[in-house]
Amino acid sequence: MIFFLAREQNNMFNLRINGIFLIACSTLLCAISLATTVDYDANAIIINGERRLIMSGAIHYPRSTPQMWPDLLKKAKDGGLDAIETYVFWDLHEPVRRQYDFSEDLDFIKFLKNVQEAGLYAVLRIGPYVCAEWNYGGFPMWLHNLPGIQLRTDNAVFKEEMKIFTTKIVTMCKEAGLFAPQGGPIILAQIENEYGDVISSYGEAGNAYINWCAQMAVSQNVGIPWIMCKQSNAPSPIINTCNGYYCDDFKPNNPKSPKMFTENWIGWFQKWGEKRPHRTAEDSAFSVARFFQNGGVLQNYYMYHGGTNFGRTAGGPYIMTAYDYDAPLDEYGNLNQPKWGHLKKLHAAIKLGEKVLTINATITEKQYGDSVYLKTYANQATGEKFCFLSNAHNSKDAQVDLQQDGKYYVPAWSVSILQDCNKEVFNTAKVEAQTNVYVKKLATELGNTFTWTWTSEPVEDTLQGVGTFNASELLEQKAVTVGASDYLWYMTTVLINDTSTWKNSSLQVNTTGHVLHAYVNGQYIGTQWGTHDKLSFIYEKPISLKQGANIISLLSGTVGHAHYGAFFDMATTGIVGGPVKLIASSNTTTLDLSKSSWSYKVGLNGEAKKFYDPKFSSNGVQWNQVNNVGTGKPMTWYKTSFKTPEGTDPVVLDLIGLTKGEAWINGKSIGRYWPTMVADNNSCSDKCDYRGNYGADKCLSGCGEPSQRFYHVPRSFLNNDTNTNSNTLILFEEMGGNPINVCVKTITIGSICATVGYGKTLEIKCPDGKTFSQIAFASYGNPQGKCGSFQVGVWESSDSASVIENACIGKQSCSVNVTSSTFKINNQGGNDGQLAVQLLCDGSDPEIGRVQKVKNHEKLSLNESGPESEL
Ligand code: GAL
């Protein structure tokens, strides 16, 4: 046993700790961590006295799985990050008031420990309002119904709940020794989230609330600084920070605070029906470099790994299940190249200047014409210098002559980082990192088609109008369901005496969304839904009424609850208030049913009986073989089983042929699906100009395609057994699709490309477990085109392919200096050529290392589904 005593002088944000904390000690293994002091000034975050610039990236623990965390964190560390930022998701941890869940996938303490084990710091954004495209902004929905509550304002009921949860999280972190002064990884903590965006809507109460938030946070005594993002009136000592695509002009409200960019939106999220946004590696790097050029201290990518909105966690309305975000690590955890590699090089380049950038350096700025300027940071005492030379013009490239410090070509919308102010170590527009092309490969070992069974959603009760309680009004959906289900049945009975007027009439339902299915007298009448930009809609369908009692059963479905904006928590869902009307065919007589007696039932019977869970789905349920019957019917559950695909590549379900619903693997929900939500055909382009301000509608792909056709199945959701059909897939199919084409695919590396200029070094790498197996293209000269369609230019070195073959084939990684001593230059070109390569990686080929005899420049056909859409 080892004992240490910790003596601490906790002076809020100027914390000094002497000694070491004992963290854990067992008989065999003693783990100790050094206490870490966290301090700051305007130029640096000061960790254990060391003046630091911090590169950080967001990875939200519930958007991946504990099995994925170590790999994601390793890739973040390899990518040059110092810290990981995560929110804490209140709704997951306190689904029922005072009943907490921090188990398994929700073990955020374990996530933070993993962060530390990976050698990273943590930024803990407790919120507990988080926005994050998360259901109800991360608030548990039971908050909504607490008597007297008003959310995110100076309201005693809300503040009490917020304080209890914040204190719980802080206490758990303290107990686990996770704050830096305790030897843990957490160096910063956040309270609230972007309240500045909405504060004016809350009047004076908004200001009072934000002051209370600050006091409440500070009283938690965490020994590290607290931040608030987008909060220009953040009360001292809380540091206000910037979120956006660019934050170079941001100034914290206290000149002593460090300039922090807590959300650099590295791409954007998608809603159902939207195209896929991309933010280029060049523009992402430009934004980061400009931030540090202008005095930035901490920069956090939102997101570094976006991941997946499993279950019903997606916010909204209409936020999609995939939350890829075009982040440096893609939804499945693969490197999104060249973004990941380009930013890695950028981090390394900026860190070369860390010493001089973090002192109170002498800063000079020199203009070189239109939008071009040089910023010099100099340490007068040592003579050390570091420069950023930027060109913020969105079309004009610049040639800058720095005299004895060299001449530089600075492309439009780029920043050159000059070590010692005389050597370009990085330019944000010159991308040398490799491009990875991933392919979705059919897991053929599983067989081509699955055997499906089906059962109908039991609707006998609700089609008879039988619910669990009644009200003489049309209620707001979330207030009734409290998030327990996406679905709420609204049912009423209408007595018709006069069939001559009402026999042929229509049913009109005004709903605030998001989806409506209607039945009259047990007959399915039809379905309608809103869109991400128009949630409310009027449903109107012809119906036939009979003499006497007619039963109207309406099933309203939600697709994620609002997560953003002033009073977002009050946004209505469902048929609240209606009106619901019958309109006689004559069109002159209407019957308003809005104040009739409505019967309600929360959720589906199949949900209550756990049809989605193989442990329960067989209990008394008749599953029928799918043949000609059984498909194309709304409200149907489908079931199949399949083997686990071999290997370690990420697994996806291709849900083409289905409409809308939810999918479960072995009882775990992989999220809502909606492949019939197709993006429109306008404004996608093959080319994306990185120059000029980025916006989420700038570089789009996926026109005319389902917003999401493929759904991530984390490997940990599958059984280890690859020999038998040990996995059960269950679908709730809402609008009558056909599962026959549903299949399992794996995401594997297709090929790797890179383009490198003369004098530089080609550095390429296959993912772990794979090696270079084949050259699809290699040309040193003036190659044309882009990855997947490279072509030889007017000249090339004849040994291009053999040089690459010798250096790379059979290896996981290789590097080749692009010089005239490496490549024979046939006199046509000078030393200004470029090397372009495309290689295949293959770990499954038993003859790895054998060079397959492909003719150079011959175009290889990639696996069936072809490369991922690329810009
Ligand atoms: C910010 C918010 C994040 C996320 C982001 C957009 O406003 O703080 O949580 O919602 O926008 O992805």
PDB file of C-alpha atoms in Angstrom, residues 597-805:
ATOM      1  CA  SER A 597     -64.858  12.841 -25.529  1.00  0.00           C
ATOM      2  CA  TRP A 598     -61.462  11.531 -26.645  1.00  0.00           C
ATOM      3  CA  SER A 599     -59.976   8.350 -25.376  1.00  0.00           C
ATOM      4  CA  TYR A 600     -56.173   8.062 -25.193  1.00  0.00           C
ATOM      5  CA  LYS A 601     -53.601   5.344 -25.252  1.00  0.00           C
ATOM      6  CA  VAL A 602     -49.867   5.933 -25.025  1.00  0.00           C
ATOM      7  CA  GLY A 603     -47.648   3.808 -27.242  1.00  0.00           C
ATOM      8  CA  LEU A 604     -48.130   0.664 -29.251  1.00  0.00           C
ATOM      9  CA  ASN A 605     -49.252  -2.639 -27.847  1.00  0.00           C
ATOM     10  CA  GLY A 606     -46.221  -4.220 -29.510  1.00  0.00           C
ATOM     11  CA  GLU A 607     -43.976  -1.834 -27.600  1.00  0.00           C
ATOM     12  CA  ALA A 608     -45.692  -2.652 -24.308  1.00  0.00           C
ATOM     13  CA  LYS A 609     -45.362  -6.368 -25.001  1.00  0.00           C
ATOM     14  CA  LYS A 610     -41.740  -5.914 -26.111  1.00  0.00           C
ATOM     15  CA  PHE A 611     -42.155  -7.389 -29.567  1.00  0.00           C
ATOM     16  CA  TYR A 612     -38.774  -5.829 -30.342  1.00  0.00           C
ATOM     17  CA  ASP A 613     -36.974  -7.960 -27.814  1.00  0.00           C
ATOM     18  CA  PRO A 614     -36.348 -11.597 -28.802  1.00  0.00           C
ATOM     19  CA  LYS A 615     -36.642 -12.568 -25.141  1.00  0.00           C
ATOM     20  CA  PHE A 616     -40.300 -11.577 -25.154  1.00  0.00           C
ATOM     21  CA  SER A 617     -41.356 -11.506 -28.787  1.00  0.00           C
ATOM     22  CA  SER A 618     -42.242 -15.187 -28.872  1.00  0.00           C
ATOM     23  CA  ASN A 619     -44.544 -15.031 -25.860  1.00  0.00           C
ATOM     24  CA  GLY A 620     -47.933 -15.794 -27.306  1.00  0.00           C
ATOM     25  CA  VAL A 621     -47.178 -13.945 -30.543  1.00  0.00           C
ATOM     26  CA  GLN A 622     -47.946 -15.601 -33.837  1.00  0.00           C
ATOM     27  CA  TRP A 623     -45.132 -14.804 -36.293  1.00  0.00           C
ATOM     28  CA  ASN A 624     -46.112 -15.719 -39.881  1.00  0.00           C
ATOM     29  CA  GLN A 625     -43.847 -16.509 -42.805  1.00  0.00           C
ATOM     30  CA  VAL A 626     -43.441 -13.634 -45.211  1.00  0.00           C
ATOM     31  CA  ASN A 627     -44.549 -14.694 -48.660  1.00  0.00           C
ATOM     32  CA  ASN A 628     -46.905 -12.782 -50.841  1.00  0.00           C
ATOM     33  CA  VAL A 629     -48.901 -11.687 -47.865  1.00  0.00           C
ATOM     34  CA  GLY A 630     -47.365  -9.868 -45.009  1.00  0.00           C
ATOM     35  CA  THR A 631     -45.562  -7.146 -46.894  1.00  0.00           C
ATOM     36  CA  GLY A 632     -46.853  -3.748 -47.860  1.00  0.00           C
ATOM     37  CA  LYS A 633     -49.037  -3.548 -44.769  1.00  0.00           C
ATOM     38  CA  PRO A 634     -48.734  -0.580 -42.412  1.00  0.00           C
ATOM     39  CA  MET A 635     -48.201  -1.249 -38.705  1.00  0.00           C
ATOM     40  CA  THR A 636     -46.341  -4.511 -39.137  1.00  0.00           C
ATOM     41  CA  TRP A 637     -43.568  -6.071 -37.102  1.00  0.00           C
ATOM     42  CA  TYR A 638     -40.942  -8.092 -38.971  1.00  0.00           C
ATOM     43  CA  LYS A 639     -38.408 -10.505 -37.603  1.00  0.00           C
ATOM     44  CA  THR A 640     -35.406 -12.324 -39.018  1.00  0.00           C
ATOM     45  CA  SER A 641     -32.144 -13.745 -37.777  1.00  0.00           C
ATOM     46  CA  PHE A 642     -28.675 -13.590 -39.215  1.00  0.00           C
ATOM     47  CA  LYS A 643     -25.059 -14.483 -38.538  1.00  0.00           C
ATOM     48  CA  THR A 644     -22.501 -11.991 -37.346  1.00  0.00           C
ATOM     49  CA  PRO A 645     -20.355 -10.887 -40.282  1.00  0.00           C
ATOM     50  CA  GLU A 646     -16.765 -12.029 -40.017  1.00  0.00           C
ATOM     51  CA  GLY A 647     -13.944  -9.655 -39.177  1.00  0.00           C
ATOM     52  CA  THR A 648     -13.908  -6.369 -37.376  1.00  0.00           C
ATOM     53  CA  ASP A 649     -15.122  -3.962 -40.045  1.00  0.00           C
ATOM     54  CA  PRO A 650     -18.099  -1.850 -38.971  1.00  0.00           C
ATOM     55  CA  VAL A 651     -21.514  -3.303 -39.764  1.00  0.00           C
ATOM     56  CA  VAL A 652     -24.491  -1.526 -41.303  1.00  0.00           C
ATOM     57  CA  LEU A 653     -28.012  -2.510 -42.219  1.00  0.00           C
ATOM     58  CA  ASP A 654     -29.187  -1.527 -45.645  1.00  0.00           C
ATOM     59  CA  LEU A 655     -32.873  -0.771 -45.049  1.00  0.00           C
ATOM     60  CA  ILE A 656     -33.867  -0.110 -48.617  1.00  0.00           C
ATOM     61  CA  GLY A 657     -37.467  -1.080 -49.323  1.00  0.00           C
ATOM     62  CA  LEU A 658     -38.697  -0.065 -45.906  1.00  0.00           C
ATOM     63  CA  THR A 659     -40.652   3.099 -45.175  1.00  0.00           C
ATOM     64  CA  LYS A 660     -40.510   4.479 -41.643  1.00  0.00           C
ATOM     65  CA  GLY A 661     -40.104   2.807 -38.296  1.00  0.00           C
ATOM     66  CA  GLU A 662     -37.577   1.594 -35.778  1.00  0.00           C
ATOM     67  CA  ALA A 663     -35.101  -1.311 -35.871  1.00  0.00           C
ATOM     68  CA  TRP A 664     -33.743  -3.432 -33.042  1.00  0.00           C
ATOM     69  CA  ILE A 665     -30.848  -5.878 -33.061  1.00  0.00           C
ATOM     70  CA  ASN A 666     -30.993  -8.409 -30.242  1.00  0.00           C
ATOM     71  CA  GLY A 667     -33.390  -6.098 -28.412  1.00  0.00           C
ATOM     72  CA  LYS A 668     -31.244  -2.948 -28.739  1.00  0.00           C
ATOM     73  CA  SER A 669     -32.604  -0.110 -30.812  1.00  0.00           C
ATOM     74  CA  ILE A 670     -30.316   1.099 -33.571  1.00  0.00           C
ATOM     75  CA  GLY A 671     -32.637   4.043 -34.077  1.00  0.00           C
ATOM     76  CA  ARG A 672     -35.513   5.279 -36.137  1.00  0.00           C
ATOM     77  CA  TYR A 673     -35.299   4.618 -39.859  1.00  0.00           C
ATOM     78  CA  TRP A 674     -36.952   6.426 -42.741  1.00  0.00           C
ATOM     79  CA  PRO A 675     -35.362   5.552 -46.080  1.00  0.00           C
ATOM     80  CA  THR A 676     -38.349   6.842 -48.025  1.00  0.00           C
ATOM     81  CA  MET A 677     -37.386  10.361 -46.928  1.00  0.00           C
ATOM     82  CA  VAL A 678     -35.519  11.303 -50.071  1.00  0.00           C
ATOM     83  CA  ALA A 679     -33.569  14.528 -50.503  1.00  0.00           C
ATOM     84  CA  ASP A 680     -34.540  16.742 -53.414  1.00  0.00           C
ATOM     85  CA  ASN A 681     -32.451  16.927 -56.533  1.00  0.00           C
ATOM     86  CA  ASN A 682     -31.195  20.482 -56.311  1.00  0.00           C
ATOM     87  CA  SER A 683     -27.813  21.930 -55.532  1.00  0.00           C
ATOM     88  CA  CYS A 684     -25.512  18.955 -55.131  1.00  0.00           C
ATOM     89  CA  SER A 685     -22.232  19.239 -56.919  1.00  0.00           C
ATOM     90  CA  ASP A 686     -19.199  17.080 -57.450  1.00  0.00           C
ATOM     91  CA  LYS A 687     -16.967  19.992 -56.729  1.00  0.00           C
ATOM     92  CA  CYS A 688     -16.798  21.884 -53.510  1.00  0.00           C
ATOM     93  CA  ASP A 689     -14.982  25.188 -53.489  1.00  0.00           C
ATOM     94  CA  TYR A 690     -13.378  25.488 -50.085  1.00  0.00           C
ATOM     95  CA  ARG A 691     -12.971  29.226 -50.541  1.00  0.00           C
ATOM     96  CA  GLY A 692     -15.321  31.701 -48.892  1.00  0.00           C
ATOM     97  CA  ASN A 693     -17.444  31.401 -45.780  1.00  0.00           C
ATOM     98  CA  TYR A 694     -18.826  27.962 -45.109  1.00  0.00           C
ATOM     99  CA  GLY A 695     -22.504  27.389 -44.386  1.00  0.00           C
ATOM    100  CA  ALA A 696     -24.355  24.114 -43.945  1.00  0.00           C
ATOM    101  CA  ASP A 697     -25.935  24.425 -47.401  1.00  0.00           C
ATOM    102  CA  LYS A 698     -22.658  24.964 -49.213  1.00  0.00           C
ATOM    103  CA  CYS A 699     -21.254  21.554 -50.158  1.00  0.00           C
ATOM    104  CA  LEU A 700     -23.947  18.930 -50.383  1.00  0.00           C
ATOM    105  CA  SER A 701     -24.161  15.378 -51.604  1.00  0.00           C
ATOM    106  CA  GLY A 702     -26.937  12.815 -51.727  1.00  0.00           C
ATOM    107  CA  CYS A 703     -29.336  14.637 -54.044  1.00  0.00           C
ATOM    108  CA  GLY A 704     -32.294  12.449 -54.958  1.00  0.00           C
ATOM    109  CA  GLU A 705     -31.206   9.764 -52.485  1.00  0.00           C
ATOM    110  CA  PRO A 706     -32.652   8.660 -49.170  1.00  0.00           C
ATOM    111  CA  SER A 707     -31.181  10.913 -46.488  1.00  0.00           C
ATOM    112  CA  GLN A 708     -30.302   7.709 -44.685  1.00  0.00           C
ATOM    113  CA  ARG A 709     -30.339   4.270 -46.207  1.00  0.00           C
ATOM    114  CA  PHE A 710     -27.628   2.609 -44.045  1.00  0.00           C
ATOM    115  CA  TYR A 711     -27.912   2.190 -40.274  1.00  0.00           C
ATOM    116  CA  HIS A 712     -24.967   1.494 -38.008  1.00  0.00           C
ATOM    117  CA  VAL A 713     -25.051  -1.723 -35.996  1.00  0.00           C
ATOM    118  CA  PRO A 714     -22.250  -1.493 -33.438  1.00  0.00           C
ATOM    119  CA  ARG A 715     -20.399  -4.796 -33.265  1.00  0.00           C
ATOM    120  CA  SER A 716     -21.132  -5.003 -29.557  1.00  0.00           C
ATOM    121  CA  PHE A 717     -24.863  -5.281 -30.374  1.00  0.00           C
ATOM    122  CA  LEU A 718     -24.078  -8.548 -32.225  1.00  0.00           C
ATOM    123  CA  ASN A 719     -23.249 -11.958 -30.801  1.00  0.00           C
ATOM    124  CA  ASN A 720     -19.736 -13.303 -31.176  1.00  0.00           C
ATOM    125  CA  ASP A 721     -20.916 -16.466 -32.853  1.00  0.00           C
ATOM    126  CA  THR A 722     -20.291 -16.193 -36.603  1.00  0.00           C
ATOM    127  CA  ASN A 723     -21.547 -19.703 -37.420  1.00  0.00           C
ATOM    128  CA  THR A 724     -25.216 -19.656 -36.576  1.00  0.00           C
ATOM    129  CA  ASN A 725     -27.999 -17.169 -37.103  1.00  0.00           C
ATOM    130  CA  SER A 726     -27.532 -15.905 -33.590  1.00  0.00           C
ATOM    131  CA  ASN A 727     -28.715 -12.332 -34.113  1.00  0.00           C
ATOM    132  CA  THR A 728     -32.330 -11.266 -34.203  1.00  0.00           C
ATOM    133  CA  LEU A 729     -33.365  -8.234 -36.191  1.00  0.00           C
ATOM    134  CA  ILE A 730     -36.833  -6.889 -35.469  1.00  0.00           C
ATOM    135  CA  LEU A 731     -38.454  -4.007 -37.301  1.00  0.00           C
ATOM    136  CA  PHE A 732     -41.531  -1.979 -36.605  1.00  0.00           C
ATOM    137  CA  GLU A 733     -42.609  -0.939 -40.080  1.00  0.00           C
ATOM    138  CA  GLU A 734     -45.093   1.896 -40.005  1.00  0.00           C
ATOM    139  CA  MET A 735     -46.184   2.635 -43.532  1.00  0.00           C
ATOM    140  CA  GLY A 736     -46.166  -0.656 -45.382  1.00  0.00           C
ATOM    141  CA  GLY A 737     -42.697  -1.387 -46.747  1.00  0.00           C
ATOM    142  CA  ASN A 738     -41.159  -4.664 -47.789  1.00  0.00           C
ATOM    143  CA  PRO A 739     -38.119  -6.068 -45.944  1.00  0.00           C
ATOM    144  CA  ILE A 740     -37.092  -8.467 -48.675  1.00  0.00           C
ATOM    145  CA  ASN A 741     -34.094  -6.397 -49.824  1.00  0.00           C
ATOM    146  CA  VAL A 742     -32.862  -5.595 -46.342  1.00  0.00           C
ATOM    147  CA  CYS A 743     -29.290  -6.820 -45.973  1.00  0.00           C
ATOM    148  CA  VAL A 744     -26.207  -6.578 -43.816  1.00  0.00           C
ATOM    149  CA  LYS A 745     -23.089  -4.902 -45.154  1.00  0.00           C
ATOM    150  CA  THR A 746     -19.671  -4.182 -43.773  1.00  0.00           C
ATOM    151  CA  ILE A 747     -17.780  -0.971 -44.327  1.00  0.00           C
ATOM    152  CA  THR A 748     -14.337  -1.669 -45.574  1.00  0.00           C
ATOM    153  CA  ILE A 749     -11.521   0.340 -47.022  1.00  0.00           C
ATOM    154  CA  GLY A 750     -11.701   0.423 -50.812  1.00  0.00           C
ATOM    155  CA  SER A 751      -8.686   2.415 -51.776  1.00  0.00           C
ATOM    156  CA  ILE A 752      -6.368   5.094 -50.569  1.00  0.00           C
ATOM    157  CA  CYS A 753      -5.274   8.060 -52.636  1.00  0.00           C
ATOM    158  CA  ALA A 754      -2.798  10.841 -52.122  1.00  0.00           C
ATOM    159  CA  THR A 755      -1.286  13.671 -54.114  1.00  0.00           C
ATOM    160  CA  VAL A 756       2.061  15.075 -53.032  1.00  0.00           C
ATOM    161  CA  GLY A 757       4.240  17.798 -54.540  1.00  0.00           C
ATOM    162  CA  TYR A 758       7.943  17.709 -55.347  1.00  0.00           C
ATOM    163  CA  GLY A 759      10.207  17.925 -52.323  1.00  0.00           C
ATOM    164  CA  LYS A 760       7.528  16.545 -49.992  1.00  0.00           C
ATOM    165  CA  THR A 761       7.042  13.053 -48.629  1.00  0.00           C
ATOM    166  CA  LEU A 762       4.211  10.713 -49.514  1.00  0.00           C
ATOM    167  CA  GLU A 763       2.967   9.120 -46.320  1.00  0.00           C
ATOM    168  CA  ILE A 764       0.112   6.661 -46.605  1.00  0.00           C
ATOM    169  CA  LYS A 765      -1.343   4.058 -44.318  1.00  0.00           C
ATOM    170  CA  CYS A 766      -3.953   1.304 -44.443  1.00  0.00           C
ATOM    171  CA  PRO A 767      -6.269   0.851 -41.453  1.00  0.00           C
ATOM    172  CA  ASP A 768      -5.032  -1.543 -38.771  1.00  0.00           C
ATOM    173  CA  GLY A 769      -4.988  -5.154 -39.874  1.00  0.00           C
ATOM    174  CA  LYS A 770      -4.704  -4.302 -43.584  1.00  0.00           C
ATOM    175  CA  THR A 771      -1.808  -3.882 -45.949  1.00  0.00           C
ATOM    176  CA  PHE A 772      -1.352  -2.395 -49.391  1.00  0.00           C
ATOM    177  CA  SER A 773      -2.143  -5.083 -51.898  1.00  0.00           C
ATOM    178  CA  GLN A 774      -2.474  -3.440 -55.252  1.00  0.00           C
ATOM    179  CA  ILE A 775      -1.618  -0.295 -57.150  1.00  0.00           C
ATOM    180  CA  ALA A 776      -4.505   1.192 -59.058  1.00  0.00           C
ATOM    181  CA  PHE A 777      -2.612   4.284 -60.117  1.00  0.00           C
ATOM    182  CA  ALA A 778       0.817   5.770 -59.525  1.00  0.00           C
ATOM    183  CA  SER A 779       2.267   8.603 -61.532  1.00  0.00           C
ATOM    184  CA  TYR A 780       4.935  11.125 -60.793  1.00  0.00           C
ATOM    185  CA  GLY A 781       4.606  13.852 -63.400  1.00  0.00           C
ATOM    186  CA  ASN A 782       1.584  16.011 -63.925  1.00  0.00           C
ATOM    187  CA  PRO A 783      -1.264  13.643 -63.144  1.00  0.00           C
ATOM    188  CA  GLN A 784      -4.801  14.890 -63.631  1.00  0.00           C
ATOM    189  CA  GLY A 785      -8.158  14.183 -62.009  1.00  0.00           C
ATOM    190  CA  LYS A 786      -8.988  13.049 -58.533  1.00  0.00           C
ATOM    191  CA  CYS A 787      -9.132   9.919 -56.436  1.00  0.00           C
ATOM    192  CA  GLY A 788     -10.974   7.229 -58.367  1.00  0.00           C
ATOM    193  CA  SER A 789     -10.407   8.919 -61.731  1.00  0.00           C
ATOM    194  CA  PHE A 790      -6.717   9.867 -61.823  1.00  0.00           C
ATOM    195  CA  GLN A 791      -5.149  10.036 -65.274  1.00  0.00           C
ATOM    196  CA  VAL A 792      -1.599  10.342 -66.505  1.00  0.00           C
ATOM    197  CA  GLY A 793      -0.781  13.875 -67.639  1.00  0.00           C
ATOM    198  CA  VAL A 794       1.455  14.983 -70.492  1.00  0.00           C
ATOM    199  CA  TRP A 795       4.570  13.660 -68.816  1.00  0.00           C
ATOM    200  CA  GLU A 796       5.453  11.161 -66.127  1.00  0.00           C
ATOM    201  CA  SER A 797       8.346   9.295 -64.684  1.00  0.00           C
ATOM    202  CA  SER A 798       8.353   5.798 -66.125  1.00  0.00           C
ATOM    203  CA  ASP A 799       9.305   4.164 -62.839  1.00  0.00           C
ATOM    204  CA  SER A 800       6.390   5.677 -60.911  1.00  0.00           C
ATOM    205  CA  ALA A 801       4.598   2.376 -60.365  1.00  0.00           C
ATOM    206  CA  SER A 802       7.690   0.347 -59.489  1.00  0.00           C
ATOM    207  CA  VAL A 803       8.862   2.887 -56.913  1.00  0.00           C
ATOM    208  CA  ILE A 804       5.495   2.748 -55.171  1.00  0.00           C
ATOM    209  CA  GLU A 805       5.291  -1.010 -55.541  1.00  0.00           C
TER     210      GLU A 805
END
